[in-house]
PDB file of C-alpha atoms in Angstrom:
ATOM      1  CA  GLY A  91       2.802 -13.973  -9.281  1.00  0.00           C
ATOM      2  CA  ILE A  92       4.231 -14.070  -5.814  1.00  0.00           C
ATOM      3  CA  GLN A  93       2.334 -15.188  -2.973  1.00  0.00           C
ATOM      4  CA  VAL A  94       2.334 -13.501   0.506  1.00  0.00           C
ATOM      5  CA  GLU A  95       0.807 -15.086   3.337  1.00  0.00           C
ATOM      6  CA  GLN A  96       0.425 -13.106   6.611  1.00  0.00           C
ATOM      7  CA  SER A  97      -0.704 -14.796   9.913  1.00  0.00           C
ATOM      8  CA  PRO A  98      -2.594 -14.729  11.959  1.00  0.00           C
ATOM      9  CA  PRO A  99      -5.390 -13.122  10.476  1.00  0.00           C
ATOM     10  CA  ASP A 100      -7.000 -11.598  13.754  1.00  0.00           C
ATOM     11  CA  LEU A 101      -5.290 -10.938  17.148  1.00  0.00           C
ATOM     12  CA  ILE A 102      -6.550  -9.528  20.156  1.00  0.00           C
ATOM     13  CA  LEU A 103      -4.108  -8.344  22.756  1.00  0.00           C
ATOM     14  CA  GLN A 104      -4.472  -6.994  26.455  1.00  0.00           C
ATOM     15  CA  GLU A 105      -2.564  -3.841  26.827  1.00  0.00           C
ATOM     16  CA  GLY A 106       1.165  -4.537  27.656  1.00  0.00           C
ATOM     17  CA  ALA A 107       1.025  -7.830  26.114  1.00  0.00           C
ATOM     18  CA  ASN A 108       3.643  -8.812  23.440  1.00  0.00           C
ATOM     19  CA  SER A 109       2.963 -10.284  20.026  1.00  0.00           C
ATOM     20  CA  THR A 110       4.862 -11.900  17.008  1.00  0.00           C
ATOM     21  CA  LEU A 111       3.218 -11.338  13.384  1.00  0.00           C
ATOM     22  CA  ARG A 112       4.367 -13.686  10.789  1.00  0.00           C
ATOM     23  CA  CYS A 113       4.795 -13.102   6.827  1.00  0.00           C
ATOM     24  CA  ASN A 114       5.787 -15.917   4.467  1.00  0.00           C
ATOM     25  CA  PHE A 115       6.254 -15.277   0.736  1.00  0.00           C
ATOM     26  CA  SER A 116       6.541 -17.867  -2.087  1.00  0.00           C
ATOM     27  CA  ASP A 117       9.757 -16.448  -4.054  1.00  0.00           C
ATOM     28  CA  SER A 118      12.685 -14.382  -3.718  1.00  0.00           C
ATOM     29  CA  VAL A 119      12.449 -10.775  -3.273  1.00  0.00           C
ATOM     30  CA  ASN A 120      14.431  -7.696  -3.401  1.00  0.00           C
ATOM     31  CA  ASN A 121      12.932  -5.944  -0.472  1.00  0.00           C
ATOM     32  CA  LEU A 122      10.174  -6.339   2.205  1.00  0.00           C
ATOM     33  CA  GLN A 123       8.450  -3.629   4.124  1.00  0.00           C
ATOM     34  CA  TRP A 124       5.862  -3.562   7.204  1.00  0.00           C
ATOM     35  CA  PHE A 125       3.347  -1.257   7.255  1.00  0.00           C
ATOM     36  CA  HIS A 126       0.786  -0.411   9.967  1.00  0.00           C
ATOM     37  CA  GLN A 127      -2.627   0.912   8.672  1.00  0.00           C
ATOM     38  CA  ASN A 128      -4.481   2.883  11.658  1.00  0.00           C
ATOM     39  CA  PRO A 129      -8.117   2.914  12.060  1.00  0.00           C
ATOM     40  CA  TRP A 130      -8.408   6.005  10.238  1.00  0.00           C
ATOM     41  CA  GLY A 131      -7.082   4.235   7.116  1.00  0.00           C
ATOM     42  CA  GLN A 132      -3.274   5.777   7.020  1.00  0.00           C
ATOM     43  CA  LEU A 133      -0.492   3.508   6.032  1.00  0.00           C
ATOM     44  CA  ILE A 134       2.441   4.150   8.126  1.00  0.00           C
ATOM     45  CA  ASN A 135       5.688   2.422   6.712  1.00  0.00           C
ATOM     46  CA  LEU A 136       7.178   0.674   9.843  1.00  0.00           C
ATOM     47  CA  PHE A 137      10.400  -1.019   8.530  1.00  0.00           C
ATOM     48  CA  TYR A 138      12.215  -1.494   5.121  1.00  0.00           C
ATOM     49  CA  ILE A 139      13.760  -5.024   5.968  1.00  0.00           C
ATOM     50  CA  PRO A 140      15.023  -7.050   2.786  1.00  0.00           C
ATOM     51  CA  SER A 141      17.163  -8.959   5.395  1.00  0.00           C
ATOM     52  CA  GLY A 142      18.443  -9.018   8.903  1.00  0.00           C
ATOM     53  CA  THR A 143      16.972  -7.455  12.093  1.00  0.00           C
ATOM     54  CA  LYS A 144      15.775  -3.845  12.855  1.00  0.00           C
ATOM     55  CA  GLN A 145      14.435  -2.213  16.013  1.00  0.00           C
ATOM     56  CA  ASN A 146      12.284   1.024  16.262  1.00  0.00           C
ATOM     57  CA  GLY A 147      11.134   1.602  19.929  1.00  0.00           C
ATOM     58  CA  ARG A 148       8.773  -1.125  21.075  1.00  0.00           C
ATOM     59  CA  LEU A 149       8.755  -2.812  17.615  1.00  0.00           C
ATOM     60  CA  SER A 150      11.297  -4.985  15.839  1.00  0.00           C
ATOM     61  CA  ALA A 151      11.577  -6.882  12.703  1.00  0.00           C
ATOM     62  CA  THR A 152      13.531  -9.704  11.414  1.00  0.00           C
ATOM     63  CA  THR A 153      13.713 -11.036   7.712  1.00  0.00           C
ATOM     64  CA  VAL A 154      15.105 -14.562   6.823  1.00  0.00           C
ATOM     65  CA  ALA A 155      15.171 -14.317   2.995  1.00  0.00           C
ATOM     66  CA  THR A 156      16.867 -17.390   2.332  1.00  0.00           C
ATOM     67  CA  GLU A 157      13.700 -19.301   4.222  1.00  0.00           C
ATOM     68  CA  ARG A 158      11.239 -16.558   2.655  1.00  0.00           C
ATOM     69  CA  TYR A 159       9.499 -15.259   6.075  1.00  0.00           C
ATOM     70  CA  SER A 160       9.438 -12.126   8.093  1.00  0.00           C
ATOM     71  CA  LEU A 161       8.468 -11.401  11.462  1.00  0.00           C
ATOM     72  CA  LEU A 162       7.397  -8.242  13.481  1.00  0.00           C
ATOM     73  CA  TYR A 163       7.420  -8.212  16.906  1.00  0.00           C
ATOM     74  CA  ILE A 164       5.529  -5.971  19.203  1.00  0.00           C
ATOM     75  CA  SER A 165       6.472  -5.911  22.658  1.00  0.00           C
ATOM     76  CA  SER A 166       4.538  -3.919  25.332  1.00  0.00           C
ATOM     77  CA  SER A 167       1.244  -3.235  23.172  1.00  0.00           C
ATOM     78  CA  GLN A 168      -0.767  -0.301  23.485  1.00  0.00           C
ATOM     79  CA  THR A 169      -4.063   0.584  22.223  1.00  0.00           C
ATOM     80  CA  THR A 170      -2.453   2.903  19.692  1.00  0.00           C
ATOM     81  CA  ASP A 171      -1.032   0.113  18.399  1.00  0.00           C
ATOM     82  CA  SER A 172      -4.536  -1.185  16.955  1.00  0.00           C
ATOM     83  CA  GLY A 173      -5.010  -1.433  13.309  1.00  0.00           C
ATOM     84  CA  VAL A 174      -4.154  -3.767  10.339  1.00  0.00           C
ATOM     85  CA  TYR A 175      -0.237  -4.588   9.796  1.00  0.00           C
ATOM     86  CA  PHE A 176       0.571  -5.489   6.290  1.00  0.00           C
ATOM     87  CA  CYS A 177       3.642  -7.248   4.736  1.00  0.00           C
ATOM     88  CA  ALA A 178       4.640  -6.028   1.218  1.00  0.00           C
ATOM     89  CA  VAL A 179       7.336  -7.594  -0.837  1.00  0.00           C
ATOM     90  CA  ASP A 180       9.074  -6.110  -3.935  1.00  0.00           C
ATOM     91  CA  ARG A 181      10.124  -7.974  -6.913  1.00  0.00           C
ATOM     92  CA  ASP A 182      11.918  -6.612  -9.944  1.00  0.00           C
ATOM     93  CA  SER A 183       9.557  -6.689 -12.703  1.00  0.00           C
ATOM     94  CA  GLY A 184      10.793  -5.738 -15.907  1.00  0.00           C
ATOM     95  CA  GLY A 185      13.207  -3.037 -14.576  1.00  0.00           C
ATOM     96  CA  TYR A 186      11.182  -1.756 -11.693  1.00  0.00           C
ATOM     97  CA  GLN A 187       9.697  -2.860  -7.999  1.00  0.00           C
ATOM     98  CA  LYS A 188       6.513  -4.573  -8.245  1.00  0.00           C
ATOM     99  CA  VAL A 189       5.014  -4.469  -4.559  1.00  0.00           C
ATOM    100  CA  THR A 190       2.809  -7.266  -3.556  1.00  0.00           C
ATOM    101  CA  PHE A 191       0.599  -7.103  -0.070  1.00  0.00           C
ATOM    102  CA  GLY A 192      -0.303  -9.555   2.071  1.00  0.00           C
ATOM    103  CA  ILE A 193      -4.093  -9.307   3.402  1.00  0.00           C
ATOM    104  CA  GLY A 194      -2.857  -8.244   6.698  1.00  0.00           C
ATOM    105  CA  THR A 195      -3.103  -9.067  10.287  1.00  0.00           C
ATOM    106  CA  LYS A 196      -5.841  -7.239  12.046  1.00  0.00           C
ATOM    107  CA  LEU A 197      -4.732  -6.363  15.545  1.00  0.00           C
ATOM    108  CA  GLN A 198      -6.821  -5.070  18.425  1.00  0.00           C
ATOM    109  CA  VAL A 199      -5.372  -4.183  21.652  1.00  0.00           C
ATOM    110  CA  ILE A 200      -7.915  -3.583  24.709  1.00  0.00           C
ATOM    111  CA  PRO A 201      -7.154  -1.847  27.896  1.00  0.00           C
TER     112      PRO A 201
ATOM    113  CA  ASN B 450       9.796  18.020   2.792  1.00  0.00           C
ATOM    114  CA  ALA B 451       6.089  17.199   1.927  1.00  0.00           C
ATOM    115  CA  GLY B 452       5.096  13.472   1.624  1.00  0.00           C
ATOM    116  CA  VAL B 453       3.065  12.159  -1.215  1.00  0.00           C
ATOM    117  CA  MET B 454      -0.180  14.120  -1.513  1.00  0.00           C
ATOM    118  CA  GLN B 455      -3.671  12.849  -2.500  1.00  0.00           C
ATOM    119  CA  ASN B 456      -6.832  14.570  -3.019  1.00  0.00           C
ATOM    120  CA  PRO B 457      -9.595  14.594  -2.267  1.00  0.00           C
ATOM    121  CA  ARG B 458      -9.442  12.497   0.884  1.00  0.00           C
ATOM    122  CA  HIS B 459     -12.848  11.592   0.549  1.00  0.00           C
ATOM    123  CA  LEU B 460     -15.220  11.446  -2.518  1.00  0.00           C
ATOM    124  CA  VAL B 461     -18.872  10.453  -2.868  1.00  0.00           C
ATOM    125  CA  ARG B 462     -20.246   9.772  -6.505  1.00  0.00           C
ATOM    126  CA  ARG B 463     -23.647   8.252  -7.703  1.00  0.00           C
ATOM    127  CA  ARG B 464     -23.584   5.344  -9.758  1.00  0.00           C
ATOM    128  CA  GLY B 465     -22.766   6.829 -13.253  1.00  0.00           C
ATOM    129  CA  GLN B 466     -21.005   9.498 -12.484  1.00  0.00           C
ATOM    130  CA  GLU B 467     -16.783   9.794 -13.110  1.00  0.00           C
ATOM    131  CA  ALA B 468     -14.424   9.907 -10.384  1.00  0.00           C
ATOM    132  CA  ARG B 469     -11.142  11.888 -10.703  1.00  0.00           C
ATOM    133  CA  LEU B 470      -8.461  10.975  -7.752  1.00  0.00           C
ATOM    134  CA  ARG B 471      -5.365  13.136  -7.753  1.00  0.00           C
ATOM    135  CA  CYS B 472      -1.877  12.394  -6.689  1.00  0.00           C
ATOM    136  CA  SER B 473       1.117  14.519  -6.251  1.00  0.00           C
ATOM    137  CA  PRO B 474       4.408  12.758  -5.586  1.00  0.00           C
ATOM    138  CA  MET B 475       7.364  13.736  -3.358  1.00  0.00           C
ATOM    139  CA  LYS B 476       9.540  16.251  -4.550  1.00  0.00           C
ATOM    140  CA  GLY B 477      11.779  14.595  -6.966  1.00  0.00           C
ATOM    141  CA  HIS B 478      10.188  11.471  -7.540  1.00  0.00           C
ATOM    142  CA  SER B 479       9.056  10.711 -11.243  1.00  0.00           C
ATOM    143  CA  HIS B 480       7.548   7.344 -10.406  1.00  0.00           C
ATOM    144  CA  VAL B 481       3.854   6.899  -9.431  1.00  0.00           C
ATOM    145  CA  TYR B 482       1.987   3.673  -8.325  1.00  0.00           C
ATOM    146  CA  TRP B 483      -1.787   3.492  -7.898  1.00  0.00           C
ATOM    147  CA  TYR B 484      -3.189   0.784  -5.420  1.00  0.00           C
ATOM    148  CA  ARG B 485      -6.801  -0.331  -4.634  1.00  0.00           C
ATOM    149  CA  GLN B 486      -7.707  -1.489  -1.166  1.00  0.00           C
ATOM    150  CA  LEU B 487     -11.361  -3.036  -1.074  1.00  0.00           C
ATOM    151  CA  PRO B 488     -12.996  -3.311   2.350  1.00  0.00           C
ATOM    152  CA  GLU B 489     -11.206  -6.019   4.567  1.00  0.00           C
ATOM    153  CA  GLU B 490      -8.454  -6.448   1.810  1.00  0.00           C
ATOM    154  CA  GLY B 491      -4.877  -5.725   1.258  1.00  0.00           C
ATOM    155  CA  LEU B 492      -3.755  -3.417  -1.474  1.00  0.00           C
ATOM    156  CA  LYS B 493      -3.648  -4.530  -4.853  1.00  0.00           C
ATOM    157  CA  PHE B 494      -1.417  -2.938  -7.651  1.00  0.00           C
ATOM    158  CA  MET B 495      -3.052  -1.176 -10.430  1.00  0.00           C
ATOM    159  CA  VAL B 496      -0.785   0.648 -12.494  1.00  0.00           C
ATOM    160  CA  TYR B 497       2.721   2.036 -12.547  1.00  0.00           C
ATOM    161  CA  LEU B 498       3.447   5.433 -14.271  1.00  0.00           C
ATOM    162  CA  GLN B 499       6.585   7.523 -15.188  1.00  0.00           C
ATOM    163  CA  LYS B 500       5.977  11.050 -16.706  1.00  0.00           C
ATOM    164  CA  GLU B 501       3.957  10.819 -19.744  1.00  0.00           C
ATOM    165  CA  ASN B 502       4.186   7.009 -19.888  1.00  0.00           C
ATOM    166  CA  ILE B 503       2.455   4.165 -18.945  1.00  0.00           C
ATOM    167  CA  ILE B 504       4.750   1.423 -18.020  1.00  0.00           C
ATOM    168  CA  ASP B 505       2.621  -1.481 -16.326  1.00  0.00           C
ATOM    169  CA  GLU B 506      -1.170  -1.365 -15.998  1.00  0.00           C
ATOM    170  CA  SER B 507      -1.464  -5.181 -15.585  1.00  0.00           C
ATOM    171  CA  GLY B 508      -3.461  -4.680 -12.689  1.00  0.00           C
ATOM    172  CA  MET B 509      -6.122  -1.842 -13.828  1.00  0.00           C
ATOM    173  CA  PRO B 510      -9.589  -3.168 -14.767  1.00  0.00           C
ATOM    174  CA  LYS B 511      -9.850  -3.035 -18.798  1.00  0.00           C
ATOM    175  CA  GLU B 512     -12.980  -0.901 -18.767  1.00  0.00           C
ATOM    176  CA  ARG B 513     -13.925   2.627 -17.203  1.00  0.00           C
ATOM    177  CA  PHE B 514     -10.402   3.269 -15.635  1.00  0.00           C
ATOM    178  CA  SER B 515      -7.636   5.096 -17.231  1.00  0.00           C
ATOM    179  CA  ALA B 516      -4.435   6.540 -15.634  1.00  0.00           C
ATOM    180  CA  GLU B 517      -1.985   9.754 -16.764  1.00  0.00           C
ATOM    181  CA  PHE B 518       0.815  11.339 -15.102  1.00  0.00           C
ATOM    182  CA  PRO B 519       1.528  14.380 -17.494  1.00  0.00           C
ATOM    183  CA  LYS B 520       4.659  16.369 -17.680  1.00  0.00           C
ATOM    184  CA  GLU B 521       3.337  18.969 -15.443  1.00  0.00           C
ATOM    185  CA  GLY B 522       0.879  18.419 -12.715  1.00  0.00           C
ATOM    186  CA  PRO B 523      -0.358  15.519 -10.633  1.00  0.00           C
ATOM    187  CA  SER B 524      -0.953  11.888 -11.561  1.00  0.00           C
ATOM    188  CA  ILE B 525      -4.693  11.353 -12.249  1.00  0.00           C
ATOM    189  CA  LEU B 526      -6.716   8.063 -11.711  1.00  0.00           C
ATOM    190  CA  ARG B 527     -10.054   8.698 -13.423  1.00  0.00           C
ATOM    191  CA  ILE B 528     -12.911   6.096 -13.051  1.00  0.00           C
ATOM    192  CA  GLN B 529     -16.023   6.572 -15.513  1.00  0.00           C
ATOM    193  CA  GLN B 530     -19.267   5.431 -14.938  1.00  0.00           C
ATOM    194  CA  VAL B 531     -18.810   4.539 -11.448  1.00  0.00           C
ATOM    195  CA  VAL B 532     -20.491   1.443 -10.017  1.00  0.00           C
ATOM    196  CA  ARG B 533     -20.907   0.274  -6.409  1.00  0.00           C
ATOM    197  CA  GLY B 534     -17.945  -2.096  -6.774  1.00  0.00           C
ATOM    198  CA  ASP B 535     -15.709   0.685  -7.179  1.00  0.00           C
ATOM    199  CA  SER B 536     -16.062   1.717  -3.719  1.00  0.00           C
ATOM    200  CA  ALA B 537     -12.591   1.316  -2.007  1.00  0.00           C
ATOM    201  CA  ALA B 538      -9.468   3.406  -0.488  1.00  0.00           C
ATOM    202  CA  TYR B 539      -7.216   4.085  -3.706  1.00  0.00           C
ATOM    203  CA  PHE B 540      -3.606   4.907  -2.605  1.00  0.00           C
ATOM    204  CA  CYS B 541      -0.891   6.389  -4.622  1.00  0.00           C
ATOM    205  CA  ALA B 542       2.937   5.763  -3.982  1.00  0.00           C
ATOM    206  CA  SER B 543       5.930   7.477  -5.575  1.00  0.00           C
ATOM    207  CA  SER B 544       9.436   6.582  -5.855  1.00  0.00           C
ATOM    208  CA  PRO B 545      12.744   8.541  -7.211  1.00  0.00           C
ATOM    209  CA  PRO B 546      14.442   7.702 -10.328  1.00  0.00           C
ATOM    210  CA  ARG B 547      15.709   4.318 -10.508  1.00  0.00           C
ATOM    211  CA  THR B 548      18.862   3.831  -9.265  1.00  0.00           C
ATOM    212  CA  GLY B 549      18.669   0.617  -6.973  1.00  0.00           C
ATOM    213  CA  LYS B 550      16.119  -0.720  -4.810  1.00  0.00           C
ATOM    214  CA  GLU B 551      14.198   2.125  -3.959  1.00  0.00           C
ATOM    215  CA  THR B 552      11.167   1.957  -1.505  1.00  0.00           C
ATOM    216  CA  GLN B 553       7.903   3.479  -2.494  1.00  0.00           C
ATOM    217  CA  TYR B 554       6.267   6.058  -0.319  1.00  0.00           C
ATOM    218  CA  PHE B 555       2.505   6.015   0.195  1.00  0.00           C
ATOM    219  CA  GLY B 556       0.077   8.716   0.071  1.00  0.00           C
ATOM    220  CA  PRO B 557      -3.033   8.915   2.669  1.00  0.00           C
ATOM    221  CA  GLY B 558      -5.323   7.524   0.021  1.00  0.00           C
ATOM    222  CA  THR B 559      -8.658   8.550  -1.456  1.00  0.00           C
ATOM    223  CA  ARG B 560     -11.523   6.885   0.085  1.00  0.00           C
ATOM    224  CA  LEU B 561     -14.318   6.508  -2.707  1.00  0.00           C
ATOM    225  CA  LEU B 562     -17.988   5.762  -1.891  1.00  0.00           C
ATOM    226  CA  VAL B 563     -20.411   4.915  -4.626  1.00  0.00           C
ATOM    227  CA  LEU B 564     -24.046   5.503  -3.603  1.00  0.00           C
TER     228      LEU B 564
END
């Protein structure tokens, strides 16, 4: 099956700093999503981004499908950004989209 | 518009008991997916169901686990004779009828603790 690798596995940031999270995938995909899992375990969809660039406030994401990677940018980080960031890709599997998650990047933003 | 609902949010069971996890998809969604997240890991696909049909259960353990999505009511993930290794967060996602490349919408999860 498809492999999804995320880096770095862990990241500690000072509040206000910027960061880039990376997601590499081993095969062509139909869709890619970025999720934030907060410290209470809730999964929040950040971006649905099969290709191109999207921005939402301090977050933006870029997917280069032809080179099989996606980047999530966090600018001016805040303590509320702490949690785990997952990349998840969809592949067409017999007529439906099978989602494969990476193992995540654990982010801690300290004041 | 209510999102995907899961209950209970937290469930504690002793070894050997049964666990029943429920998932109500978003309104208008007829496709349900179950995922398991073990501690410190990402989510792993378990099963994909449409109303009254299991489409893909390739990620489901062969024994003790079963899933259903009846014509009426929520989808149920059932774990019989739970063991400590079943302790995990179980997430449900739903999507609308297939017309293209729909995203899956995730519920808040059920955290199962087996004592």
